[in-house]
C-alpha positions as semicolon CSV with decimal commas, in nm:
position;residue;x (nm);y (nm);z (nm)
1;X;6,731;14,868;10,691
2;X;6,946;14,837;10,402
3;X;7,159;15,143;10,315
4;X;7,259;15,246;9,931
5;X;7,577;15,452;9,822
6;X;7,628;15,563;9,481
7;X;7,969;15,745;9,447
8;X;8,048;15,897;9,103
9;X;8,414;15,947;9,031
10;X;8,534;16,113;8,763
11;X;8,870;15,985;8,676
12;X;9,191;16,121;8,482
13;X;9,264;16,100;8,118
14;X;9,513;15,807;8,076
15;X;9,438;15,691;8,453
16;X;9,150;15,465;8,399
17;X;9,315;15,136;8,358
18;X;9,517;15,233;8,686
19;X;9,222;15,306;8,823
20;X;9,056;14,997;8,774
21;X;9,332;14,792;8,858
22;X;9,330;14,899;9,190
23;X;9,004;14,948;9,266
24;X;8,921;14,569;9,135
25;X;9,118;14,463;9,394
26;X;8,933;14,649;9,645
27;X;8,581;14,503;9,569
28;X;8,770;14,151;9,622
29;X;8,865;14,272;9,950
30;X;8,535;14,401;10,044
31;X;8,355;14,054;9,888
32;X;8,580;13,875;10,082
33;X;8,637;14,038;10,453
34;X;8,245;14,230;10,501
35;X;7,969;14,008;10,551
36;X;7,705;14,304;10,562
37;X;7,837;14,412;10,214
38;X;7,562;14,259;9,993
39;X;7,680;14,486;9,639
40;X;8,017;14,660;9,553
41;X;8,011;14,676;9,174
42;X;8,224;14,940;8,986
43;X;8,042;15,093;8,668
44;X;8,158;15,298;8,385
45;X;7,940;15,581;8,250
46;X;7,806;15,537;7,868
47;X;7,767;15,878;7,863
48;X;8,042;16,077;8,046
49;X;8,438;15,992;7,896
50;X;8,607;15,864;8,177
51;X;8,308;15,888;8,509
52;X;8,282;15,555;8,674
53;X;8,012;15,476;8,944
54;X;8,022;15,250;9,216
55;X;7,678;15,108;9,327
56;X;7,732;14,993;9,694
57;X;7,484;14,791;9,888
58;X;7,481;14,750;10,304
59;X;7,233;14,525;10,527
60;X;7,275;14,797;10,752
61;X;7,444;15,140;10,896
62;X;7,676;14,891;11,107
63;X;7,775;14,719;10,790
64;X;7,896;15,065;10,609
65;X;8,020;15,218;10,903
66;X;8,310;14,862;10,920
67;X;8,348;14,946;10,534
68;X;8,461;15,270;10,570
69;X;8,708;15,161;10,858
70;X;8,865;14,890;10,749
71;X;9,258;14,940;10,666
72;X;9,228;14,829;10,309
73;X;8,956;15,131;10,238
74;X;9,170;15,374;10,426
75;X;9,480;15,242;10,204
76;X;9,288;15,295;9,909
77;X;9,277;15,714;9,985
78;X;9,623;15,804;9,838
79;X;9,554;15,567;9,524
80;X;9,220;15,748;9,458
81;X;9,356;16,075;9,550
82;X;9,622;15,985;9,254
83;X;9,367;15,886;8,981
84;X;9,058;16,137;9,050
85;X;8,958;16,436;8,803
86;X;8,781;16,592;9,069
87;X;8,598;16,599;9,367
88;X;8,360;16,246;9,410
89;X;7,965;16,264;9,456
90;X;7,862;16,051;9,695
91;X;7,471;15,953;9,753
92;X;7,357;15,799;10,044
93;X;7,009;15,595;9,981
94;X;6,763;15,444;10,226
95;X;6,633;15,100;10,116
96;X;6,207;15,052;10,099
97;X;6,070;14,747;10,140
């Protein structure tokens, strides 16, 4: 079953281009190294200055369990940690169909 993550992170005044910078080069290491990634695409809210969402997309619970393990995800903690607002909201989804 295919597994959904939305994560909302709300980013610092001045921070964003950092912020993208970075986490670009994270979705090219996830595109590249996880086969049971099938979506990691970074968004930027129309409505909220400075929120960006992530929509994330797994062929399965394996497939985000490796994500979340991998060294380049765990090296990306201190560069979020240095660019968030606040606290991120993470949804988990269930795929149908």
């Amino acid at each position: 079953m295919t597994i959904g993550v939305i994560a909302k992170l709300p980013i610092q005044e001045g921070k964003t281009a950092e912020f993208e910078a970075f986490f670009n080069e994270l979705a090219q290491q996830v595109r590249a190294n996880e086969p049971g990634n099938i979506a990691y695409q970074l968004t930027k809210s129309r409505t909220e200055p400075n929120v960006y969402k992530v929509l994330e997309l797994y062929k399965d619970q394996d497939a985000l369990t490796h994500h979340g393990g991998t060294d380049y995800f765990k090296a990306a903690g201190p560069k979020f940690a240095a660019v968030l607002a606040g606290r991120p909201e993470i949804e988990y989804l269930d795929g149908v169909g």
